mmCIF file of C-alpha atoms in Angstrom:
data_model
loop_
_atom_site.group_PDB
_atom_site.id
_atom_site.type_symbol
_atom_site.label_atom_id
_atom_site.label_comp_id
_atom_site.label_asym_id
_atom_site.label_seq_id
_atom_site.Cartn_x
_atom_site.Cartn_y
_atom_site.Cartn_z
ATOM 1 C CA MET A 163 9.993 -33.915 8.051
ATOM 2 C CA ARG A 164 11.120 -30.373 7.353
ATOM 3 C CA THR A 165 7.513 -29.200 6.985
ATOM 4 C CA ALA A 166 6.549 -30.882 10.272
ATOM 5 C CA ILE A 167 9.419 -29.147 12.101
ATOM 6 C CA SER A 168 8.430 -25.779 10.605
ATOM 7 C CA THR A 169 4.819 -26.301 11.636
ATOM 8 C CA LEU A 170 5.849 -27.316 15.172
ATOM 9 C CA ARG A 171 8.085 -24.241 15.442
ATOM 10 C CA LEU A 172 5.207 -22.071 14.231
ATOM 11 C CA LEU A 173 2.828 -23.502 16.842
ATOM 12 C CA SER A 174 5.425 -23.091 19.604
ATOM 13 C CA GLN A 175 5.895 -19.441 18.674
ATOM 14 C CA ALA A 176 2.122 -18.971 18.666
ATOM 15 C CA LEU A 177 1.836 -20.426 22.180
ATOM 16 C CA LEU A 178 4.592 -18.162 23.510
ATOM 17 C CA ILE A 179 2.959 -15.119 21.924
ATOM 18 C CA ILE A 180 -0.412 -15.960 23.492
ATOM 19 C CA LEU A 181 1.200 -16.400 26.925
ATOM 20 C CA ALA A 182 3.033 -13.079 26.587
ATOM 21 C CA VAL A 183 -0.119 -11.286 25.450
ATOM 22 C CA SER A 184 -2.107 -12.740 28.349
ATOM 23 C CA LEU A 185 0.540 -11.430 30.785
ATOM 24 C CA ILE A 186 0.452 -7.945 29.217
ATOM 25 C CA ASN A 187 -3.352 -7.946 29.281
ATOM 26 C CA PHE A 188 -3.369 -8.914 32.956
ATOM 27 C CA ALA A 189 -0.925 -6.131 33.813
ATOM 28 C CA LEU A 190 -2.740 -3.453 31.807
ATOM 29 C CA VAL A 191 -6.145 -4.326 33.248
ATOM 30 C CA ARG A 192 -4.812 -4.303 36.812
ATOM 31 C CA LEU A 193 -3.010 -0.985 36.271
ATOM 32 C CA ALA A 194 -6.207 0.715 35.085
ATOM 33 C CA PRO A 195 -7.771 3.070 37.663
ATOM 34 C CA GLY A 196 -10.737 1.747 39.637
ATOM 35 C CA ASP A 197 -11.812 -1.826 40.257
ATOM 36 C CA PRO A 198 -15.030 -3.889 40.152
ATOM 37 C CA ALA A 199 -15.581 -3.410 43.892
ATOM 38 C CA SER A 200 -15.743 0.388 43.642
ATOM 39 C CA VAL A 201 -18.035 0.214 40.592
ATOM 40 C CA LEU A 202 -20.458 -2.245 42.216
ATOM 41 C CA ALA A 203 -20.399 -0.386 45.524
ATOM 42 C CA GLY A 204 -21.076 2.928 43.791
ATOM 43 C CA GLN A 205 -24.013 1.479 41.864
ATOM 44 C CA SER A 206 -25.507 0.009 45.033
ATOM 45 C CA GLY A 207 -25.105 3.289 46.944
ATOM 46 C CA ALA A 208 -23.051 1.633 49.702
ATOM 47 C CA ALA A 209 -19.525 2.811 48.997
ATOM 48 C CA ASP A 210 -18.202 2.673 52.590
ATOM 49 C CA GLU A 211 -14.770 1.200 53.250
ATOM 50 C CA LEU A 212 -16.093 -1.905 55.012
ATOM 51 C CA TYR A 213 -18.323 -2.852 52.084
ATOM 52 C CA LEU A 214 -15.491 -2.190 49.612
ATOM 53 C CA ALA A 215 -13.153 -4.421 51.644
ATOM 54 C CA GLN A 216 -15.754 -7.211 51.661
ATOM 55 C CA LEU A 217 -16.212 -6.996 47.903
ATOM 56 C CA ARG A 218 -12.455 -7.009 47.256
ATOM 57 C CA GLU A 219 -12.089 -10.056 49.502
ATOM 58 C CA GLN A 220 -14.960 -11.781 47.693
ATOM 59 C CA PHE A 221 -13.362 -11.183 44.291
ATOM 60 C CA GLY A 222 -9.810 -11.958 45.482
ATOM 61 C CA LEU A 223 -8.668 -8.418 44.730
ATOM 62 C CA ASP A 224 -7.134 -8.030 48.191
ATOM 63 C CA GLN A 225 -4.490 -10.671 47.444
ATOM 64 C CA PRO A 226 -0.976 -9.818 46.190
ATOM 65 C CA ILE A 227 -0.779 -9.242 42.453
ATOM 66 C CA LEU A 228 1.512 -12.256 41.902
ATOM 67 C CA VAL A 229 -0.992 -14.511 43.680
ATOM 68 C CA GLN A 230 -3.758 -13.195 41.433
ATOM 69 C CA LEU A 231 -1.562 -13.781 38.374
ATOM 70 C CA GLY A 232 -0.778 -17.349 39.469
ATOM 71 C CA LYS A 233 -4.472 -18.114 39.968
ATOM 72 C CA TYR A 234 -5.238 -16.610 36.573
ATOM 73 C CA TYR A 235 -2.738 -18.869 34.773
ATOM 74 C CA LEU A 236 -3.930 -21.869 36.781
ATOM 75 C CA GLN A 237 -7.450 -21.160 35.537
ATOM 76 C CA LEU A 238 -6.200 -20.875 31.965
ATOM 77 C CA LEU A 239 -4.528 -24.292 32.209
ATOM 78 C CA GLN A 240 -7.953 -25.663 33.131
ATOM 79 C CA PHE A 241 -9.552 -23.790 30.190
ATOM 80 C CA ASP A 242 -11.394 -21.605 32.691
ATOM 81 C CA LEU A 243 -11.637 -17.889 31.867
ATOM 82 C CA GLY A 244 -13.093 -16.984 35.244
ATOM 83 C CA TYR A 245 -16.407 -15.635 36.476
ATOM 84 C CA SER A 246 -17.998 -12.306 35.578
ATOM 85 C CA TYR A 247 -18.184 -9.996 38.601
ATOM 86 C CA ARG A 248 -21.032 -8.051 37.075
ATOM 87 C CA GLN A 249 -23.200 -10.643 35.319
ATOM 88 C CA GLN A 250 -22.498 -13.526 37.702
ATOM 89 C CA LEU A 251 -21.926 -15.949 34.830
ATOM 90 C CA PRO A 252 -18.876 -17.878 33.605
ATOM 91 C CA VAL A 253 -16.862 -15.750 31.178
ATOM 92 C CA ILE A 254 -16.583 -18.637 28.728
ATOM 93 C CA ASP A 255 -20.395 -18.745 28.490
ATOM 94 C CA LEU A 256 -20.636 -15.003 27.855
ATOM 95 C CA ILE A 257 -17.976 -15.148 25.131
ATOM 96 C CA ALA A 258 -19.440 -18.310 23.566
ATOM 97 C CA GLU A 259 -22.791 -16.549 23.291
ATOM 98 C CA ARG A 260 -21.321 -13.469 21.578
ATOM 99 C CA LEU A 261 -18.376 -14.912 19.602
ATOM 100 C CA PRO A 262 -20.426 -16.361 16.690
ATOM 101 C CA ASN A 263 -21.869 -12.891 16.023
ATOM 102 C CA THR A 264 -18.403 -11.314 15.989
ATOM 103 C CA LEU A 265 -16.998 -14.048 13.737
ATOM 104 C CA LEU A 266 -19.927 -13.636 11.354
ATOM 105 C CA LEU A 267 -19.367 -9.876 11.239
ATOM 106 C CA THR A 268 -15.568 -9.933 10.919
ATOM 107 C CA LEU A 269 -15.353 -12.773 8.381
ATOM 108 C CA SER A 270 -18.061 -11.181 6.247
ATOM 109 C CA ALA A 271 -16.278 -7.820 6.403
ATOM 110 C CA PHE A 272 -12.941 -9.479 5.587
ATOM 111 C CA ALA A 273 -14.398 -11.244 2.540
ATOM 112 C CA ILE A 274 -16.086 -8.061 1.302
ATOM 113 C CA ALA A 275 -12.884 -6.036 1.805
ATOM 114 C CA LEU A 276 -10.751 -8.535 -0.107
ATOM 115 C CA ILE A 277 -13.188 -8.907 -2.993
ATOM 116 C CA LEU A 278 -13.746 -5.167 -3.399
ATOM 117 C CA GLY A 279 -10.117 -4.263 -2.795
ATOM 118 C CA VAL A 280 -8.655 -6.729 -5.284
ATOM 119 C CA ALA A 281 -11.348 -6.065 -7.918
ATOM 120 C CA PHE A 282 -11.005 -2.273 -7.807
ATOM 121 C CA GLY A 283 -7.214 -2.476 -7.521
ATOM 122 C CA VAL A 284 -7.006 -4.611 -10.673
ATOM 123 C CA ALA A 285 -9.417 -2.274 -12.480
ATOM 124 C CA ALA A 286 -7.336 0.763 -11.518
ATOM 125 C CA ALA A 287 -4.061 -0.857 -12.572
ATOM 126 C CA LEU A 288 -5.389 -2.014 -15.942
ATOM 127 C CA ASN A 289 -6.767 1.486 -16.611
ATOM 128 C CA ARG A 290 -3.797 3.443 -15.374
ATOM 129 C CA ASP A 291 -4.019 7.247 -15.609
ATOM 130 C CA ASN A 292 -7.546 7.378 -17.028
ATOM 131 C CA TRP A 293 -10.842 8.305 -15.337
ATOM 132 C CA ILE A 294 -11.356 4.817 -13.846
ATOM 133 C CA ASP A 295 -7.978 4.941 -12.100
ATOM 134 C CA THR A 296 -8.686 8.461 -10.840
ATOM 135 C CA ALA A 297 -12.173 7.583 -9.580
ATOM 136 C CA VAL A 298 -10.990 4.432 -7.788
ATOM 137 C CA GLY A 299 -8.012 6.234 -6.235
ATOM 138 C CA THR A 300 -10.163 9.123 -5.017
ATOM 139 C CA ALA A 301 -12.797 6.809 -3.530
ATOM 140 C CA ALA A 302 -10.119 4.730 -1.789
ATOM 141 C CA MET A 303 -8.512 7.844 -0.310
ATOM 142 C CA VAL A 304 -11.852 9.163 0.991
ATOM 143 C CA LEU A 305 -12.781 5.812 2.563
ATOM 144 C CA TYR A 306 -9.329 5.422 4.101
ATOM 145 C CA ALA A 307 -9.555 8.879 5.694
ATOM 146 C CA SER A 308 -13.109 8.422 7.021
ATOM 147 C CA PRO A 309 -13.504 7.254 10.650
ATOM 148 C CA VAL A 310 -15.366 3.972 10.970
ATOM 149 C CA PHE A 311 -18.058 5.408 13.231
ATOM 150 C CA PHE A 312 -18.708 8.247 10.742
ATOM 151 C CA THR A 313 -19.038 5.796 7.853
ATOM 152 C CA GLY A 314 -21.444 3.685 9.888
ATOM 153 C CA LEU A 315 -23.610 6.652 10.835
ATOM 154 C CA MET A 316 -23.757 7.861 7.214
ATOM 155 C CA LEU A 317 -24.771 4.396 6.001
ATOM 156 C CA ILE A 318 -27.504 4.283 8.667
ATOM 157 C CA LEU A 319 -28.712 7.733 7.612
ATOM 158 C CA VAL A 320 -28.876 6.843 3.914
ATOM 159 C CA PHE A 321 -29.893 3.176 3.817
ATOM 160 C CA SER A 322 -31.949 2.942 7.030
ATOM 161 C CA VAL A 323 -33.484 6.375 7.617
ATOM 162 C CA PHE A 324 -33.931 7.731 4.074
ATOM 163 C CA LEU A 325 -34.285 4.587 1.954
ATOM 164 C CA GLY A 326 -35.432 2.093 4.609
ATOM 165 C CA TRP A 327 -33.631 -0.793 2.900
ATOM 166 C CA PHE A 328 -31.828 -2.207 5.940
ATOM 167 C CA PRO A 329 -32.403 -2.131 9.718
ATOM 168 C CA ALA A 330 -30.114 0.178 11.654
ATOM 169 C CA PHE A 331 -29.591 -1.727 14.894
ATOM 170 C CA GLY A 332 -29.475 -5.278 16.249
ATOM 171 C CA SER A 333 -28.718 -8.626 14.650
ATOM 172 C CA GLU A 334 -32.174 -10.143 14.083
ATOM 173 C CA THR A 335 -35.871 -9.387 14.363
ATOM 174 C CA ILE A 336 -36.920 -10.155 17.933
ATOM 175 C CA GLY A 337 -39.827 -12.569 18.262
ATOM 176 C CA ALA A 338 -40.210 -13.210 14.533
ATOM 177 C CA ASP A 339 -40.890 -16.758 13.325
ATOM 178 C CA TYR A 340 -39.577 -16.877 9.762
ATOM 179 C CA GLY A 341 -38.470 -20.488 9.544
ATOM 180 C CA PHE A 342 -34.932 -21.583 8.716
ATOM 181 C CA ILE A 343 -34.551 -19.838 5.327
ATOM 182 C CA GLY A 344 -36.399 -16.765 6.489
ATOM 183 C CA GLN A 345 -34.222 -16.503 9.593
ATOM 184 C CA ILE A 346 -31.047 -16.625 7.496
ATOM 185 C CA ALA A 347 -32.405 -13.887 5.222
ATOM 186 C CA ASP A 348 -33.343 -11.838 8.282
ATOM 187 C CA ARG A 349 -29.846 -12.156 9.773
ATOM 188 C CA LEU A 350 -28.251 -11.212 6.448
ATOM 189 C CA LYS A 351 -30.446 -8.109 6.263
ATOM 190 C CA TYR A 352 -29.146 -6.971 9.661
ATOM 191 C CA LEU A 353 -25.567 -7.936 8.739
ATOM 192 C CA VAL A 354 -25.213 -5.844 5.576
ATOM 193 C CA LEU A 355 -24.634 -2.376 7.041
ATOM 194 C CA PRO A 356 -22.200 -3.307 9.870
ATOM 195 C CA ALA A 357 -20.219 -5.671 7.606
ATOM 196 C CA VAL A 358 -19.920 -3.078 4.836
ATOM 197 C CA THR A 359 -18.984 -0.378 7.361
ATOM 198 C CA LEU A 360 -16.209 -2.508 8.834
ATOM 199 C CA SER A 361 -14.952 -3.595 5.403
ATOM 200 C CA LEU A 362 -14.648 -0.233 3.629
ATOM 201 C CA LEU A 363 -11.523 0.991 5.436
ATOM 202 C CA TYR A 364 -9.698 -2.257 4.693
ATOM 203 C CA ALA A 365 -11.046 -2.402 1.129
ATOM 204 C CA ALA A 366 -9.459 1.002 0.508
ATOM 205 C CA THR A 367 -6.117 -0.317 1.750
ATOM 206 C CA TYR A 368 -6.295 -3.467 -0.390
ATOM 207 C CA THR A 369 -7.301 -1.400 -3.441
ATOM 208 C CA ARG A 370 -4.245 0.827 -3.260
ATOM 209 C CA LEU A 371 -1.960 -2.105 -2.453
ATOM 210 C CA THR A 372 -3.305 -4.263 -5.293
ATOM 211 C CA ARG A 373 -2.962 -1.427 -7.794
ATOM 212 C CA THR A 374 0.668 -0.785 -6.822
ATOM 213 C CA ALA A 375 1.567 -4.484 -6.873
ATOM 214 C CA MET A 376 -0.180 -5.000 -10.223
ATOM 215 C CA LEU A 377 1.705 -2.115 -11.832
ATOM 216 C CA ASP A 378 5.029 -3.513 -10.579
ATOM 217 C CA VAL A 379 4.337 -7.018 -11.875
ATOM 218 C CA LEU A 380 3.068 -5.751 -15.241
ATOM 219 C CA GLN A 381 6.576 -4.384 -15.889
ATOM 220 C CA MET A 382 8.262 -7.756 -15.326
ATOM 221 C CA ASP A 383 10.056 -9.445 -18.223
ATOM 222 C CA TYR A 384 8.014 -12.641 -18.044
ATOM 223 C CA VAL A 385 4.819 -10.623 -18.507
ATOM 224 C CA LYS A 386 6.297 -8.935 -21.573
ATOM 225 C CA LEU A 387 7.294 -12.367 -22.885
ATOM 226 C CA ALA A 388 3.771 -13.681 -22.352
ATOM 227 C CA ARG A 389 2.408 -10.748 -24.348
ATOM 228 C CA ALA A 390 4.941 -11.369 -27.096
ATOM 229 C CA LYS A 391 3.746 -14.983 -27.333
ATOM 230 C CA GLY A 392 0.255 -13.715 -27.979
ATOM 231 C CA LEU A 393 -1.405 -15.002 -24.805
ATOM 232 C CA PRO A 394 -4.880 -13.551 -24.185
ATOM 233 C CA PRO A 395 -4.868 -10.547 -21.784
ATOM 234 C CA PHE A 396 -7.236 -12.243 -19.308
ATOM 235 C CA ARG A 397 -4.898 -15.246 -19.090
ATOM 236 C CA ILE A 398 -1.846 -13.032 -18.567
ATOM 237 C CA VAL A 399 -3.579 -11.123 -15.796
ATOM 238 C CA GLY A 400 -5.204 -14.131 -14.119
ATOM 239 C CA ALA A 401 -2.455 -16.737 -14.374
ATOM 240 C CA HIS A 402 0.692 -14.612 -14.182
ATOM 241 C CA VAL A 403 0.171 -11.062 -12.957
ATOM 242 C CA LEU A 404 -2.528 -11.386 -10.296
ATOM 243 C CA ARG A 405 -1.014 -14.489 -8.690
ATOM 244 C CA ASN A 406 2.218 -12.668 -7.913
ATOM 245 C CA ALA A 407 0.608 -9.315 -7.179
ATOM 246 C CA LEU A 408 -1.538 -10.902 -4.463
ATOM 247 C CA LEU A 409 1.453 -11.820 -2.267
ATOM 248 C CA PRO A 410 1.794 -8.388 -0.593
ATOM 249 C CA VAL A 411 -2.002 -8.189 -0.320
ATOM 250 C CA ILE A 412 -2.030 -11.539 1.502
ATOM 251 C CA THR A 413 0.656 -10.268 3.880
ATOM 252 C CA ILE A 414 -1.277 -7.154 4.870
ATOM 253 C CA ALA A 415 -4.651 -8.909 4.877
ATOM 254 C CA GLY A 416 -3.339 -11.654 7.143
ATOM 255 C CA MET A 417 -1.995 -9.136 9.640
ATOM 256 C CA GLN A 418 -5.201 -7.107 9.559
ATOM 257 C CA ALA A 419 -7.645 -10.026 9.728
ATOM 258 C CA GLY A 420 -7.253 -10.377 13.470
ATOM 259 C CA HIS A 421 -7.343 -6.599 13.891
ATOM 260 C CA LEU A 422 -10.881 -6.620 12.512
ATOM 261 C CA VAL A 423 -11.954 -7.767 15.976
ATOM 262 C CA GLY A 424 -10.611 -4.504 17.387
ATOM 263 C CA GLY A 425 -12.394 -2.496 14.712
ATOM 264 C CA ALA A 426 -15.554 -4.435 15.463
ATOM 265 C CA VAL A 427 -15.764 -2.760 18.889
ATOM 266 C CA VAL A 428 -16.744 0.547 17.275
ATOM 267 C CA VAL A 429 -19.000 -1.036 14.653
ATOM 268 C CA GLU A 430 -20.764 -3.239 17.187
ATOM 269 C CA THR A 431 -21.379 -0.192 19.376
ATOM 270 C CA VAL A 432 -22.744 1.924 16.507
ATOM 271 C CA PHE A 433 -25.057 -0.823 15.224
ATOM 272 C CA ALA A 434 -25.833 -2.412 18.641
ATOM 273 C CA TRP A 435 -24.445 -5.676 17.246
ATOM 274 C CA PRO A 436 -24.229 -8.249 20.082
ATOM 275 C CA GLY A 437 -20.609 -9.391 19.698
ATOM 276 C CA ILE A 438 -17.553 -9.693 21.927
ATOM 277 C CA GLY A 439 -16.439 -6.174 20.987
ATOM 278 C CA ARG A 440 -19.559 -4.727 22.582
ATOM 279 C CA LEU A 441 -19.100 -7.152 25.482
ATOM 280 C CA ALA A 442 -15.546 -5.849 26.043
ATOM 281 C CA PHE A 443 -16.725 -2.227 25.886
ATOM 282 C CA ASP A 444 -19.395 -2.844 28.536
ATOM 283 C CA ALA A 445 -16.923 -4.814 30.694
ATOM 284 C CA LEU A 446 -14.441 -1.933 30.500
ATOM 285 C CA LEU A 447 -17.007 0.522 31.837
ATOM 286 C CA GLN A 448 -17.932 -1.912 34.623
ATOM 287 C CA ARG A 449 -14.300 -2.849 35.437
ATOM 288 C CA ASP A 450 -15.275 -6.495 34.933
ATOM 289 C CA TYR A 451 -11.697 -7.851 34.863
ATOM 290 C CA PRO A 452 -12.383 -11.516 34.002
ATOM 291 C CA VAL A 453 -14.584 -10.606 31.020
ATOM 292 C CA LEU A 454 -12.049 -8.074 29.721
ATOM 293 C CA MET A 455 -9.127 -10.487 29.977
ATOM 294 C CA GLY A 456 -11.210 -13.284 28.465
ATOM 295 C CA VAL A 457 -12.098 -11.166 25.440
ATOM 296 C CA PHE A 458 -8.484 -9.989 25.074
ATOM 297 C CA LEU A 459 -7.230 -13.567 25.223
ATOM 298 C CA ILE A 460 -9.702 -14.820 22.626
ATOM 299 C CA SER A 461 -8.883 -11.850 20.394
ATOM 300 C CA SER A 462 -5.145 -12.552 20.623
ATOM 301 C CA ILE A 463 -5.742 -16.198 19.763
ATOM 302 C CA MET A 464 -7.706 -15.095 16.706
ATOM 303 C CA VAL A 465 -4.875 -12.780 15.608
ATOM 304 C CA VAL A 466 -2.308 -15.567 15.950
ATOM 305 C CA PHE A 467 -4.611 -18.003 14.131
ATOM 306 C CA PHE A 468 -5.041 -15.634 11.186
ATOM 307 C CA ASN A 469 -1.273 -15.115 11.019
ATOM 308 C CA ILE A 470 -0.767 -18.871 10.788
ATOM 309 C CA ILE A 471 -3.365 -19.047 8.025
ATOM 310 C CA THR A 472 -1.459 -16.269 6.240
ATOM 311 C CA ASP A 473 1.788 -18.233 6.384
ATOM 312 C CA LEU A 474 0.026 -21.285 4.968
ATOM 313 C CA ALA A 475 -1.589 -19.179 2.233
ATOM 314 C CA TYR A 476 1.896 -18.082 1.182
ATOM 315 C CA LYS A 477 2.675 -21.707 0.375
ATOM 316 C CA VAL A 478 -0.367 -21.872 -1.887
ATOM 317 C CA PHE A 479 0.506 -18.751 -3.882
ATOM 318 C CA ASP A 480 4.269 -19.253 -3.767
ATOM 319 C CA PRO A 481 5.255 -22.932 -3.233
ATOM 320 C CA THR A 482 8.966 -21.992 -3.208
ATOM 321 C CA MET A 483 8.538 -20.017 0.008
ATOM 322 C CA GLU A 484 9.240 -21.776 3.304
ATOM 323 C CA VAL A 485 6.888 -21.361 6.247
ATOM 324 C CA SER A 486 8.951 -20.102 9.197
#
């Protein structure tokens, strides 16, 4: 009963957050200079006031802002994200086409970041103050300080231009007929560089966090007692130290998992990866309000979803903790 109430409270909070974020997104998009009518009129070479007024009437931009907001929420209640001014397609179709690519990229990057971050953090903590700890700390600091676009361009230069191991742009070979297994291998080949690029910044964060948490837990009395009992080092680290050291890593990783979508905008642009980040970037340049707000809404839902998963993961690693 108590768990059901906690879960219901968590879902209610998530719904309120999504509604608040959608309102903020609507306000920010409408406050931005320019509108779809001026962009379309400028591209068509017919930017006179009469044509602009016709376009604004067609898109409903001539109505009061509260009327536009009410229509927007009415559409959301019907699970309708609107219609793209620029591409003349339902926004939900545009996002559905691109979302699997973004999820593939972000989830792959998240998994790589966690695996590398925890592995190198444990290695650094267990080899404190020797060359391994120094090398891992230096590498983490360099990766943390490097802009994502710079890292992506360097990886393209080394692994695409010089070595030719991976393709630099796109998500699959156009027109190739590889069969099911061959197509998966082809997609993975295109995925490697953007996923690694997106993961390295977060891997550096998880490395430093895991090292610090490991060093703190290693000083605990129950760890000293386990050593005194003669337990094997791998069992002490795996069953006692790492389990507790991962709690702060889970906290940060859960908060950053949804933010990977924001980081994917840069990575998708650098690697021409057809995801919703690139879709949002193009919509911003075109002032395509429905597409922008649709992408923002889906992104906020993903952030809230990952936060809920984080709360549930806490229960797995620490059953004494209540989900609130």
